[in-house]
């Protein structure tokens, strides 16, 4: 009886050995693939010339952005039907144009302003002379493009939340801001009678 048990265990181990070998083979293939991917990634990073220090890369990108912005102008009051090619033709006399960008909203409609990037910074001074010139019957406003500083957002007031005690939009205001009785208190909302200052 005990010999039968030993034979069954030996039979089970003989069957599981090929499965174990297959699993080891697949594991070896996966490790080889991972090593190949790491080599490829290192090769791409070396070709791209990536910098290991993130603060140095952000400083370099900020300096690059400032250099590009020094060669660019902001063009306001651009007609909504105007194409980048027409803006390029309008500023062609100033110098060689690298890029024309007409900003659009999330629905694809133009916002009414554009950026023109030149190859030389001398062309920016020429482009500023086209301030108040007309394109498509609209008077353009041309200024030097400013560089946005990261983390320095302009203050935008929060919209009042009607659930936090602010009056909802379109709520009727009191018809008067000062007390009609001459007590000098400023009343913004009418008070219920039980909280009246008179009694």
PDB file of C-alpha atoms in Angstrom:
ATOM      1  CA  UNK A   1       0.000   0.000   0.000  1.00  0.00           C
ATOM      2  CA  UNK A   2       2.782   2.330   0.868  1.00  0.00           C
ATOM      3  CA  UNK A   3       4.527   1.503  -2.377  1.00  0.00           C
ATOM      4  CA  UNK A   4       1.443   2.520  -4.333  1.00  0.00           C
ATOM      5  CA  UNK A   5       1.503   5.956  -2.740  1.00  0.00           C
ATOM      6  CA  UNK A   6       5.138   6.444  -3.639  1.00  0.00           C
ATOM      7  CA  UNK A   7       4.476   5.501  -7.242  1.00  0.00           C
ATOM      8  CA  UNK A   8       1.619   8.041  -7.515  1.00  0.00           C
ATOM      9  CA  UNK A   9       3.785  10.847  -6.107  1.00  0.00           C
ATOM     10  CA  UNK A  10       6.567   9.928  -8.520  1.00  0.00           C
ATOM     11  CA  UNK A  11       4.050   9.886 -11.377  1.00  0.00           C
ATOM     12  CA  UNK A  12       2.759  13.336 -10.420  1.00  0.00           C
ATOM     13  CA  UNK A  13       6.269  14.800 -10.300  1.00  0.00           C
ATOM     14  CA  UNK A  14       7.084  13.264 -13.697  1.00  0.00           C
ATOM     15  CA  UNK A  15       3.997  14.941 -15.215  1.00  0.00           C
ATOM     16  CA  UNK A  16       4.688  18.339 -13.572  1.00  0.00           C
ATOM     17  CA  UNK A  17       8.328  18.466 -14.671  1.00  0.00           C
ATOM     18  CA  UNK A  18       7.496  19.346 -18.318  1.00  0.00           C
ATOM     19  CA  UNK A  19       5.058  22.027 -17.114  1.00  0.00           C
ATOM     20  CA  UNK A  20       7.724  23.414 -14.828  1.00  0.00           C
ATOM     21  CA  UNK A  21      10.225  23.453 -17.680  1.00  0.00           C
ATOM     22  CA  UNK A  22       7.699  25.317 -19.883  1.00  0.00           C
ATOM     23  CA  UNK A  23       7.126  27.883 -17.154  1.00  0.00           C
ATOM     24  CA  UNK A  24      10.880  28.374 -16.690  1.00  0.00           C
ATOM     25  CA  UNK A  25      11.278  28.773 -20.442  1.00  0.00           C
ATOM     26  CA  UNK A  26       8.503  31.431 -20.573  1.00  0.00           C
ATOM     27  CA  UNK A  27      10.007  33.240 -17.584  1.00  0.00           C
ATOM     28  CA  UNK A  28      13.399  33.314 -19.303  1.00  0.00           C
ATOM     29  CA  UNK A  29      11.782  34.737 -22.482  1.00  0.00           C
ATOM     30  CA  UNK A  30      10.014  37.449 -20.470  1.00  0.00           C
ATOM     31  CA  UNK A  31      13.255  38.418 -18.703  1.00  0.00           C
ATOM     32  CA  UNK A  32      15.048  38.635 -22.069  1.00  0.00           C
ATOM     33  CA  UNK A  33      12.230  40.846 -23.422  1.00  0.00           C
ATOM     34  CA  UNK A  34      12.416  43.134 -20.385  1.00  0.00           C
ATOM     35  CA  UNK A  35      16.189  43.467 -20.787  1.00  0.00           C
ATOM     36  CA  UNK A  36      15.776  44.273 -24.493  1.00  0.00           C
ATOM     37  CA  UNK A  37      13.162  46.937 -23.666  1.00  0.00           C
ATOM     38  CA  UNK A  38      15.453  48.528 -21.097  1.00  0.00           C
ATOM     39  CA  UNK A  39      18.269  48.635 -23.652  1.00  0.00           C
ATOM     40  CA  UNK A  40      15.974  50.223 -26.223  1.00  0.00           C
ATOM     41  CA  UNK A  41      14.761  52.804 -23.703  1.00  0.00           C
ATOM     42  CA  UNK A  42      18.327  53.702 -22.726  1.00  0.00           C
ATOM     43  CA  UNK A  43      19.234  54.026 -26.399  1.00  0.00           C
ATOM     44  CA  UNK A  44      16.276  56.359 -27.081  1.00  0.00           C
ATOM     45  CA  UNK A  45      17.060  58.486 -24.022  1.00  0.00           C
ATOM     46  CA  UNK A  46      20.667  58.752 -25.159  1.00  0.00           C
ATOM     47  CA  UNK A  47      19.601  59.805 -28.657  1.00  0.00           C
ATOM     48  CA  UNK A  48      17.115  62.350 -27.300  1.00  0.00           C
ATOM     49  CA  UNK A  49      19.803  63.767 -25.029  1.00  0.00           C
ATOM     50  CA  UNK A  50      17.556  63.721 -22.008  1.00  0.00           C
ATOM     51  CA  UNK A  51      18.857  65.397 -18.868  1.00  0.00           C
ATOM     52  CA  UNK A  52      18.736  63.419 -15.645  1.00  0.00           C
ATOM     53  CA  UNK A  53      18.188  66.488 -13.396  1.00  0.00           C
ATOM     54  CA  UNK A  54      14.526  67.609 -13.746  1.00  0.00           C
ATOM     55  CA  UNK A  55      15.223  71.099 -12.390  1.00  0.00           C
ATOM     56  CA  UNK A  56      17.887  71.610 -15.061  1.00  0.00           C
ATOM     57  CA  UNK A  57      15.491  70.470 -17.781  1.00  0.00           C
ATOM     58  CA  UNK A  58      12.754  72.841 -16.586  1.00  0.00           C
ATOM     59  CA  UNK A  59      15.251  75.700 -16.468  1.00  0.00           C
ATOM     60  CA  UNK A  60      16.406  74.834 -19.981  1.00  0.00           C
ATOM     61  CA  UNK A  61      12.829  74.652 -21.266  1.00  0.00           C
ATOM     62  CA  UNK A  62      11.999  77.971 -19.556  1.00  0.00           C
ATOM     63  CA  UNK A  63      15.034  79.602 -21.193  1.00  0.00           C
ATOM     64  CA  UNK A  64      14.036  78.126 -24.549  1.00  0.00           C
ATOM     65  CA  UNK A  65      10.465  79.391 -24.112  1.00  0.00           C
ATOM     66  CA  UNK A  66      11.726  82.888 -23.275  1.00  0.00           C
ATOM     67  CA  UNK A  67      13.945  82.862 -26.357  1.00  0.00           C
ATOM     68  CA  UNK A  68      11.031  81.824 -28.594  1.00  0.00           C
ATOM     69  CA  UNK A  69       8.754  84.443 -27.005  1.00  0.00           C
ATOM     70  CA  UNK A  70      11.346  87.144 -27.674  1.00  0.00           C
ATOM     71  CA  UNK A  71      10.930  86.358 -31.387  1.00  0.00           C
ATOM     72  CA  UNK A  72       7.098  86.343 -31.275  1.00  0.00           C
ATOM     73  CA  UNK A  73       4.282  88.886 -31.341  1.00  0.00           C
ATOM     74  CA  UNK A  74       0.701  88.773 -30.082  1.00  0.00           C
ATOM     75  CA  UNK A  75      -1.902  89.792 -32.657  1.00  0.00           C
ATOM     76  CA  UNK A  76      -5.272  90.739 -31.202  1.00  0.00           C
ATOM     77  CA  UNK A  77      -8.655  91.443 -32.827  1.00  0.00           C
ATOM     78  CA  UNK A  78      -8.074  88.887 -35.594  1.00  0.00           C
ATOM     79  CA  UNK A  79     -11.146  88.184 -37.711  1.00  0.00           C
ATOM     80  CA  UNK A  80     -12.778  84.831 -36.921  1.00  0.00           C
ATOM     81  CA  UNK A  81     -12.745  83.832 -40.602  1.00  0.00           C
ATOM     82  CA  UNK A  82      -9.055  84.677 -41.016  1.00  0.00           C
ATOM     83  CA  UNK A  83      -6.691  81.783 -41.798  1.00  0.00           C
ATOM     84  CA  UNK A  84      -3.052  81.406 -40.676  1.00  0.00           C
ATOM     85  CA  UNK A  85      -1.942  81.833 -44.286  1.00  0.00           C
ATOM     86  CA  UNK A  86      -3.613  85.268 -44.463  1.00  0.00           C
ATOM     87  CA  UNK A  87      -1.959  86.356 -41.200  1.00  0.00           C
ATOM     88  CA  UNK A  88       1.363  85.093 -42.580  1.00  0.00           C
ATOM     89  CA  UNK A  89       0.903  87.135 -45.766  1.00  0.00           C
ATOM     90  CA  UNK A  90       0.076  90.227 -43.690  1.00  0.00           C
ATOM     91  CA  UNK A  91       3.313  89.944 -41.663  1.00  0.00           C
ATOM     92  CA  UNK A  92       5.512  88.588 -44.493  1.00  0.00           C
ATOM     93  CA  UNK A  93       7.172  91.964 -45.084  1.00  0.00           C
ATOM     94  CA  UNK A  94       8.514  92.038 -41.495  1.00  0.00           C
ATOM     95  CA  UNK A  95      10.766  89.003 -41.855  1.00  0.00           C
ATOM     96  CA  UNK A  96      10.853  85.228 -42.174  1.00  0.00           C
ATOM     97  CA  UNK A  97       7.967  83.650 -40.296  1.00  0.00           C
ATOM     98  CA  UNK A  98       8.547  80.396 -38.449  1.00  0.00           C
ATOM     99  CA  UNK A  99       4.994  79.731 -37.230  1.00  0.00           C
ATOM    100  CA  UNK A 100       1.526  81.327 -37.087  1.00  0.00           C
ATOM    101  CA  UNK A 101      -0.838  80.114 -34.361  1.00  0.00           C
ATOM    102  CA  UNK A 102      -4.497  81.134 -34.228  1.00  0.00           C
ATOM    103  CA  UNK A 103      -5.907  80.031 -30.881  1.00  0.00           C
ATOM    104  CA  UNK A 104      -9.302  78.320 -30.796  1.00  0.00           C
ATOM    105  CA  UNK A 105     -11.676  77.236 -28.045  1.00  0.00           C
ATOM    106  CA  UNK A 106     -12.631  73.676 -27.146  1.00  0.00           C
ATOM    107  CA  UNK A 107     -15.247  73.630 -29.916  1.00  0.00           C
ATOM    108  CA  UNK A 108     -12.733  74.618 -32.608  1.00  0.00           C
ATOM    109  CA  UNK A 109     -13.968  78.195 -32.995  1.00  0.00           C
ATOM    110  CA  UNK A 110     -11.215  80.853 -33.221  1.00  0.00           C
ATOM    111  CA  UNK A 111     -10.761  83.034 -30.142  1.00  0.00           C
ATOM    112  CA  UNK A 112      -9.905  86.147 -32.138  1.00  0.00           C
ATOM    113  CA  UNK A 113      -6.179  86.385 -31.529  1.00  0.00           C
ATOM    114  CA  UNK A 114      -3.008  84.871 -32.946  1.00  0.00           C
ATOM    115  CA  UNK A 115       0.716  84.507 -32.305  1.00  0.00           C
ATOM    116  CA  UNK A 116       3.321  85.035 -35.002  1.00  0.00           C
ATOM    117  CA  UNK A 117       6.794  83.576 -34.402  1.00  0.00           C
ATOM    118  CA  UNK A 118       9.677  84.914 -36.489  1.00  0.00           C
ATOM    119  CA  UNK A 119      13.118  83.418 -37.133  1.00  0.00           C
ATOM    120  CA  UNK A 120      14.905  86.645 -36.157  1.00  0.00           C
ATOM    121  CA  UNK A 121      14.139  88.892 -33.197  1.00  0.00           C
ATOM    122  CA  UNK A 122      14.695  91.972 -35.406  1.00  0.00           C
ATOM    123  CA  UNK A 123      11.476  91.131 -37.235  1.00  0.00           C
ATOM    124  CA  UNK A 124       9.499  91.708 -34.029  1.00  0.00           C
ATOM    125  CA  UNK A 125      10.292  95.439 -34.162  1.00  0.00           C
ATOM    126  CA  UNK A 126       9.123  95.536 -37.773  1.00  0.00           C
ATOM    127  CA  UNK A 127       5.916  93.707 -36.839  1.00  0.00           C
ATOM    128  CA  UNK A 128       5.168  96.203 -34.066  1.00  0.00           C
ATOM    129  CA  UNK A 129       4.956  98.867 -36.764  1.00  0.00           C
ATOM    130  CA  UNK A 130       1.893  97.020 -38.130  1.00  0.00           C
ATOM    131  CA  UNK A 131      -0.043  97.823 -34.956  1.00  0.00           C
ATOM    132  CA  UNK A 132      -3.492  99.246 -35.827  1.00  0.00           C
ATOM    133  CA  UNK A 133      -3.210  98.011 -39.425  1.00  0.00           C
ATOM    134  CA  UNK A 134      -6.284  96.409 -40.995  1.00  0.00           C
ATOM    135  CA  UNK A 135      -6.847  92.780 -41.926  1.00  0.00           C
ATOM    136  CA  UNK A 136     -10.281  91.648 -43.134  1.00  0.00           C
ATOM    137  CA  UNK A 137     -11.647  95.062 -42.198  1.00  0.00           C
ATOM    138  CA  UNK A 138     -10.563  94.770 -38.547  1.00  0.00           C
ATOM    139  CA  UNK A 139      -7.917  96.877 -36.858  1.00  0.00           C
ATOM    140  CA  UNK A 140      -5.194  94.581 -35.484  1.00  0.00           C
ATOM    141  CA  UNK A 141      -3.521  95.092 -32.132  1.00  0.00           C
ATOM    142  CA  UNK A 142       0.110  93.945 -32.305  1.00  0.00           C
ATOM    143  CA  UNK A 143       2.204  93.710 -29.127  1.00  0.00           C
ATOM    144  CA  UNK A 144       5.268  91.783 -27.967  1.00  0.00           C
ATOM    145  CA  UNK A 145       4.363  88.328 -26.716  1.00  0.00           C
ATOM    146  CA  UNK A 146       4.813  88.000 -22.972  1.00  0.00           C
ATOM    147  CA  UNK A 147       6.289  84.918 -21.319  1.00  0.00           C
ATOM    148  CA  UNK A 148       4.082  83.171 -18.800  1.00  0.00           C
ATOM    149  CA  UNK A 149       5.853  82.354 -15.569  1.00  0.00           C
ATOM    150  CA  UNK A 150       5.050  78.884 -14.240  1.00  0.00           C
ATOM    151  CA  UNK A 151       3.068  78.915 -11.026  1.00  0.00           C
ATOM    152  CA  UNK A 152       2.174  82.597 -11.332  1.00  0.00           C
ATOM    153  CA  UNK A 153      -1.474  82.572 -12.298  1.00  0.00           C
ATOM    154  CA  UNK A 154      -3.379  85.779 -12.373  1.00  0.00           C
ATOM    155  CA  UNK A 155      -6.038  85.996  -9.697  1.00  0.00           C
ATOM    156  CA  UNK A 156      -9.457  84.918 -10.879  1.00  0.00           C
ATOM    157  CA  UNK A 157     -12.298  85.566  -8.486  1.00  0.00           C
ATOM    158  CA  UNK A 158     -14.362  82.560  -7.539  1.00  0.00           C
ATOM    159  CA  UNK A 159     -17.945  82.504  -8.641  1.00  0.00           C
ATOM    160  CA  UNK A 160     -20.377  82.658  -5.757  1.00  0.00           C
ATOM    161  CA  UNK A 161     -21.880  79.342  -4.780  1.00  0.00           C
ATOM    162  CA  UNK A 162     -25.627  79.637  -4.201  1.00  0.00           C
ATOM    163  CA  UNK A 163     -25.440  76.851  -1.637  1.00  0.00           C
ATOM    164  CA  UNK A 164     -22.867  78.644   0.493  1.00  0.00           C
ATOM    165  CA  UNK A 165     -24.937  81.669   1.489  1.00  0.00           C
ATOM    166  CA  UNK A 166     -24.394  83.928  -1.505  1.00  0.00           C
ATOM    167  CA  UNK A 167     -27.459  85.182  -3.349  1.00  0.00           C
ATOM    168  CA  UNK A 168     -28.119  83.322  -6.599  1.00  0.00           C
ATOM    169  CA  UNK A 169     -27.577  85.069  -9.881  1.00  0.00           C
ATOM    170  CA  UNK A 170     -30.476  87.227 -10.897  1.00  0.00           C
ATOM    171  CA  UNK A 171     -31.828  87.413  -7.345  1.00  0.00           C
ATOM    172  CA  UNK A 172     -33.669  90.675  -6.847  1.00  0.00           C
ATOM    173  CA  UNK A 173     -31.670  93.122  -4.806  1.00  0.00           C
ATOM    174  CA  UNK A 174     -33.189  95.556  -2.382  1.00  0.00           C
ATOM    175  CA  UNK A 175     -34.508  98.607  -4.240  1.00  0.00           C
ATOM    176  CA  UNK A 176     -32.418 100.860  -1.984  1.00  0.00           C
ATOM    177  CA  UNK A 177     -28.959 100.589  -0.505  1.00  0.00           C
ATOM    178  CA  UNK A 178     -29.463 103.037   2.342  1.00  0.00           C
ATOM    179  CA  UNK A 179     -32.137 103.032   4.957  1.00  0.00           C
ATOM    180  CA  UNK A 180     -35.079 105.214   3.906  1.00  0.00           C
ATOM    181  CA  UNK A 181     -35.538 106.233   7.534  1.00  0.00           C
ATOM    182  CA  UNK A 182     -32.216 108.072   7.758  1.00  0.00           C
ATOM    183  CA  UNK A 183     -30.562 105.895  10.407  1.00  0.00           C
ATOM    184  CA  UNK A 184     -27.487 105.567   8.226  1.00  0.00           C
ATOM    185  CA  UNK A 185     -27.366 101.764   8.139  1.00  0.00           C
ATOM    186  CA  UNK A 186     -26.623 100.116   4.847  1.00  0.00           C
ATOM    187  CA  UNK A 187     -29.269  97.540   3.990  1.00  0.00           C
ATOM    188  CA  UNK A 188     -28.505  95.069   1.294  1.00  0.00           C
ATOM    189  CA  UNK A 189     -31.358  92.658   1.864  1.00  0.00           C
ATOM    190  CA  UNK A 190     -34.665  93.140   3.528  1.00  0.00           C
ATOM    191  CA  UNK A 191     -34.684  91.683   7.011  1.00  0.00           C
ATOM    192  CA  UNK A 192     -37.599  89.688   8.415  1.00  0.00           C
ATOM    193  CA  UNK A 193     -39.654  91.574  10.975  1.00  0.00           C
ATOM    194  CA  UNK A 194     -38.452  89.558  13.968  1.00  0.00           C
ATOM    195  CA  UNK A 195     -34.858  90.702  13.316  1.00  0.00           C
ATOM    196  CA  UNK A 196     -35.853  94.282  12.672  1.00  0.00           C
ATOM    197  CA  UNK A 197     -33.467  96.905  14.122  1.00  0.00           C
ATOM    198  CA  UNK A 198     -36.517  99.007  15.076  1.00  0.00           C
ATOM    199  CA  UNK A 199     -38.100  96.875  17.715  1.00  0.00           C
TER     200      UNK A 199
END
